[in-house]
mmCIF file with all atom_site columns, C-alpha atoms in Angstrom:
data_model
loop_
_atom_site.group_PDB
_atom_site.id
_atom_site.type_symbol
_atom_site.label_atom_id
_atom_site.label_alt_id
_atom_site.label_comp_id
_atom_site.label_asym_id
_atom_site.label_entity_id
_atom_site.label_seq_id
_atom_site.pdbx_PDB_ins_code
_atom_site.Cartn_x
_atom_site.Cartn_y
_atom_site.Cartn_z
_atom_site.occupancy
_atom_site.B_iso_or_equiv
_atom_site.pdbx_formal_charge
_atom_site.auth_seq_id
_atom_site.auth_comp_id
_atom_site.auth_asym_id
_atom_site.auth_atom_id
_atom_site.pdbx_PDB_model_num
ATOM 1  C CA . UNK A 1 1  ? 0.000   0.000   0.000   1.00 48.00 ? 1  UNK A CA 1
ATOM 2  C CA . UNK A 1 2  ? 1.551   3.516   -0.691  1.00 50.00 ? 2  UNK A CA 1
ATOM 3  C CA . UNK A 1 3  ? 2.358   5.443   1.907   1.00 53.00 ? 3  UNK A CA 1
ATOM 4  C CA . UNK A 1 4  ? -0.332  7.687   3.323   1.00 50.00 ? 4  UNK A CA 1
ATOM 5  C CA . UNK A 1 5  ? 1.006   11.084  3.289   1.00 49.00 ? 5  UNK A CA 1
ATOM 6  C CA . UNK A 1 6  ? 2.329   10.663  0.114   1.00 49.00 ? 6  UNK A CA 1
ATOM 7  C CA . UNK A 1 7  ? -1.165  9.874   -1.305  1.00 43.00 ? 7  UNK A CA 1
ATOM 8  C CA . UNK A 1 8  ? -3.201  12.206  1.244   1.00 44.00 ? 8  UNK A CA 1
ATOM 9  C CA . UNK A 1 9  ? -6.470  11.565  2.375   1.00 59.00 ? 9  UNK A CA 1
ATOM 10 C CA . UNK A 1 10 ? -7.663  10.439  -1.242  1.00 85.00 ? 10 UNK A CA 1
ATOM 11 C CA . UNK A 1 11 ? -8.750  6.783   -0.486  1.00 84.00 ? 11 UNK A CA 1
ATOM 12 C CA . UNK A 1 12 ? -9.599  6.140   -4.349  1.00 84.00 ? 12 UNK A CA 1
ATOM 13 C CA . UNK A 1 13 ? -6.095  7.613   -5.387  1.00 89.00 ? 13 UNK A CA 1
ATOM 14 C CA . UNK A 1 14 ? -3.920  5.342   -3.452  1.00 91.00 ? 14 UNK A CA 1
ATOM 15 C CA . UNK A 1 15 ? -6.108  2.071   -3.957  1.00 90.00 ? 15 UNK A CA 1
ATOM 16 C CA . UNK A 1 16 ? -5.423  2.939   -7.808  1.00 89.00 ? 16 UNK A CA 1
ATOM 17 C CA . UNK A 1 17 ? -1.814  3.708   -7.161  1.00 92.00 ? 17 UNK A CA 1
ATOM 18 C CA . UNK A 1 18 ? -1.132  0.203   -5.373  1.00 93.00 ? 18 UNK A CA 1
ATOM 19 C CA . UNK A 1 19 ? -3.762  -1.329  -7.576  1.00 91.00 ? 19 UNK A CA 1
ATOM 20 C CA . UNK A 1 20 ? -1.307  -0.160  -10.555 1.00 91.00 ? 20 UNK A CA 1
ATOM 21 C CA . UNK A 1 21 ? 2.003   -1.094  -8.737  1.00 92.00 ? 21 UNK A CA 1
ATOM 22 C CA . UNK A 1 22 ? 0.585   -4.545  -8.568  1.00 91.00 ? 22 UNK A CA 1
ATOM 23 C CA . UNK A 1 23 ? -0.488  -4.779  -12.121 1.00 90.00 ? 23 UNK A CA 1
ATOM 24 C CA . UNK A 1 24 ? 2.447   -4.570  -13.859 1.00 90.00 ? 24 UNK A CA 1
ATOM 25 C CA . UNK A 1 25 ? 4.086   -7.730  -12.479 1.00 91.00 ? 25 UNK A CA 1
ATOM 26 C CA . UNK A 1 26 ? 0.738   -9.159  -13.655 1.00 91.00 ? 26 UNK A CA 1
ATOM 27 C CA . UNK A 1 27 ? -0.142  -10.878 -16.861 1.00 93.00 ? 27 UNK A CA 1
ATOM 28 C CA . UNK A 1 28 ? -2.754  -8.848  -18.996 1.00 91.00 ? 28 UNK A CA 1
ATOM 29 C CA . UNK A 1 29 ? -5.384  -11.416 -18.360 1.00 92.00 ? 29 UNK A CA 1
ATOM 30 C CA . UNK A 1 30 ? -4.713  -11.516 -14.537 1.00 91.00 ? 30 UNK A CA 1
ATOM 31 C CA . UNK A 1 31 ? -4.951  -7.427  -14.127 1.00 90.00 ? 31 UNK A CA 1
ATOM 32 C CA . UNK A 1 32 ? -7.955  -5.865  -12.679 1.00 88.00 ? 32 UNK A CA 1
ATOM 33 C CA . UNK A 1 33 ? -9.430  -3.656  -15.058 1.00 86.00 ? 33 UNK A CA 1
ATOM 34 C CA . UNK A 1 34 ? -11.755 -2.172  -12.752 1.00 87.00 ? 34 UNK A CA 1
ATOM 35 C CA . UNK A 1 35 ? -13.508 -1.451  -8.953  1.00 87.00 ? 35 UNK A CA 1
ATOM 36 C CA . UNK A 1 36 ? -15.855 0.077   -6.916  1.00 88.00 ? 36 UNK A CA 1
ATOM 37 C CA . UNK A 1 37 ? -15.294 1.221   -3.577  1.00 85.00 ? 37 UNK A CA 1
ATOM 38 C CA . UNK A 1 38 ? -18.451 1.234   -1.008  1.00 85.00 ? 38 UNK A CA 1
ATOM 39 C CA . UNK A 1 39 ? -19.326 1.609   2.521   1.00 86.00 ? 39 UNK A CA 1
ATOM 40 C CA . UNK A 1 40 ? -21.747 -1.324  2.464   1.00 87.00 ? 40 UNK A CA 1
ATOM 41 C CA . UNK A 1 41 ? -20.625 -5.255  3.233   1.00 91.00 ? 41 UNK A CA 1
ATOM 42 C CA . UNK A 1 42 ? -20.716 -7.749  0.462   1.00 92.00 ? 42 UNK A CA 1
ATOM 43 C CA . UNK A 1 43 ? -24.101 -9.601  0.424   1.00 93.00 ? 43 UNK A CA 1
ATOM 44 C CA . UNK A 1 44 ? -23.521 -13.248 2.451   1.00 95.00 ? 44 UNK A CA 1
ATOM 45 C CA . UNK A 1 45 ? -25.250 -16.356 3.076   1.00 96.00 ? 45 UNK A CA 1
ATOM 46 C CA . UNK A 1 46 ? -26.508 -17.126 6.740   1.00 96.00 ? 46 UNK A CA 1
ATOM 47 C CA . UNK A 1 47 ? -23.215 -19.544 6.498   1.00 96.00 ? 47 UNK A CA 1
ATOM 48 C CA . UNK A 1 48 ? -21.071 -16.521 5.829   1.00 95.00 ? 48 UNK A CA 1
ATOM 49 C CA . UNK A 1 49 ? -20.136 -17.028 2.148   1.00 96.00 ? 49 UNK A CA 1
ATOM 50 C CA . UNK A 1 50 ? -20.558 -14.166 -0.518  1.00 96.00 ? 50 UNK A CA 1
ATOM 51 C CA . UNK A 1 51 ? -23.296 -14.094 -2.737  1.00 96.00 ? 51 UNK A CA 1
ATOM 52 C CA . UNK A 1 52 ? -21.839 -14.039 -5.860  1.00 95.00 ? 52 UNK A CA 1
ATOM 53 C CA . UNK A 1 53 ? -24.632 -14.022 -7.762  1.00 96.00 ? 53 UNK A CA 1
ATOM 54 C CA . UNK A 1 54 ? -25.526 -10.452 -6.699  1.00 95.00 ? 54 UNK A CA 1
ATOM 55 C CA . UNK A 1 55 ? -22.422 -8.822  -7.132  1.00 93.00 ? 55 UNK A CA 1
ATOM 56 C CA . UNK A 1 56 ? -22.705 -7.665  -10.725 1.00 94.00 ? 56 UNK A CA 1
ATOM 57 C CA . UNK A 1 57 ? -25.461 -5.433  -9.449  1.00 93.00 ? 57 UNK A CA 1
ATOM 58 C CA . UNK A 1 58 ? -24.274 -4.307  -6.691  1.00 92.00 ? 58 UNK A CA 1
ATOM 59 C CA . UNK A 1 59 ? -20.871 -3.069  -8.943  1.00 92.00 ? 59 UNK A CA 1
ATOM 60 C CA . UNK A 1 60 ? -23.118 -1.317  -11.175 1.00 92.00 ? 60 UNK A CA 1
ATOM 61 C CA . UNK A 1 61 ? -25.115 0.607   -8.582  1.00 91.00 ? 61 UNK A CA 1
ATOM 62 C CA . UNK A 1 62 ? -22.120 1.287   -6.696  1.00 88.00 ? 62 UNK A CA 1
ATOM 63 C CA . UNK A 1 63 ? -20.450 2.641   -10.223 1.00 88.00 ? 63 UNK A CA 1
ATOM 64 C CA . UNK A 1 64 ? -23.124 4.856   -11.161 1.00 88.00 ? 64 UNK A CA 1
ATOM 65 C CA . UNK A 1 65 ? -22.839 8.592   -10.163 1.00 80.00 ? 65 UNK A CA 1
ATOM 66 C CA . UNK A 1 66 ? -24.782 9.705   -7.239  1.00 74.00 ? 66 UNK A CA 1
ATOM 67 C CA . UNK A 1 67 ? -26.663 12.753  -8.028  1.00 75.00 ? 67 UNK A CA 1
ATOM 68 C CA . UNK A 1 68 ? -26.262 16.497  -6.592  1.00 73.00 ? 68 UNK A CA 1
ATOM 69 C CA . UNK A 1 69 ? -29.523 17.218  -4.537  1.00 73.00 ? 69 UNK A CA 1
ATOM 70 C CA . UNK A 1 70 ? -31.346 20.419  -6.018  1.00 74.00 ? 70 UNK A CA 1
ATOM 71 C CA . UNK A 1 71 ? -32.859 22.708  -4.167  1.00 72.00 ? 71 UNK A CA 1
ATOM 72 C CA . UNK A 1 72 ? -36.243 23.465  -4.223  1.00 66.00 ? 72 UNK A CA 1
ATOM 73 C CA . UNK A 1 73 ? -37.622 27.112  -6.203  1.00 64.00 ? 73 UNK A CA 1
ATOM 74 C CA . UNK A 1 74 ? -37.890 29.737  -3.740  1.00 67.00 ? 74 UNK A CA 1
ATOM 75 C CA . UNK A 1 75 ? -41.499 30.328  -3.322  1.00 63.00 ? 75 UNK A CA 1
ATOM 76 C CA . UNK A 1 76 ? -42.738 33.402  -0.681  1.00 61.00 ? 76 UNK A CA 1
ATOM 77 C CA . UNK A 1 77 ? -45.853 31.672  1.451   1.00 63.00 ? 77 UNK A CA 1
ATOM 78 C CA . UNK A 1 78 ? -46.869 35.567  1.950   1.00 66.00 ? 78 UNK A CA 1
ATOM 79 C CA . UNK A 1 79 ? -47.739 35.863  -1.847  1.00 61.00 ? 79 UNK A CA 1
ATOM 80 C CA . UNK A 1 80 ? -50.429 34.709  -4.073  1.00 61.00 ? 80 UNK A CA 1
ATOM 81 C CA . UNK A 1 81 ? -50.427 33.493  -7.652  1.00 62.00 ? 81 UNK A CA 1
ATOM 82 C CA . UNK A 1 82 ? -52.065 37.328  -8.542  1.00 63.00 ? 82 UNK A CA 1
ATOM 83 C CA . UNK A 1 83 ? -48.848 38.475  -6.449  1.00 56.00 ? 83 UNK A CA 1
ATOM 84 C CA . UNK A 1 84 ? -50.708 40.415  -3.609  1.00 56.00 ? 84 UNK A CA 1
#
């Protein structure tokens, strides 16, 4: 793993940076091509083991963009549609 103050507090910067150290002692077929980093756990079985099944969908949703909330028209409560 890099070293931390070298790569700051940018979590997704120094996962590449090792991910990219580790790749080129790898064959081309062997190299990860790409990730997803998330808060949430993997999904498991009651026995522990992952549900593999469900990962493809849980990569896309974690790769997808999360929106920017927008905020809501500034209406005044005081006026009416006439504007009075």
């Amino acid at each position: 793993m890099p070293n931390r103050a070298a790569s700051g507090d940018n979590i997704d910067a120094a996962v590449r940076a090792a991910l990219e150290t580790a790749s080129r002692r790898l064959p081309t077929y062997e190299r990860i091509s790409d990730y997803a980093i998330t808060a949430d756990t993997l999904p498991q079985t009651r026995l522990g083991k992952i549900q593999r099944h469900r990962l493809p969908a849980r990569f896309d949703l974690a790769k997808t963009p999360v929106p920017k909330p927008t905020r809501a028209p500034r209406c005044h409560p005081w006026k009416t549609e006439n504007g009075r």
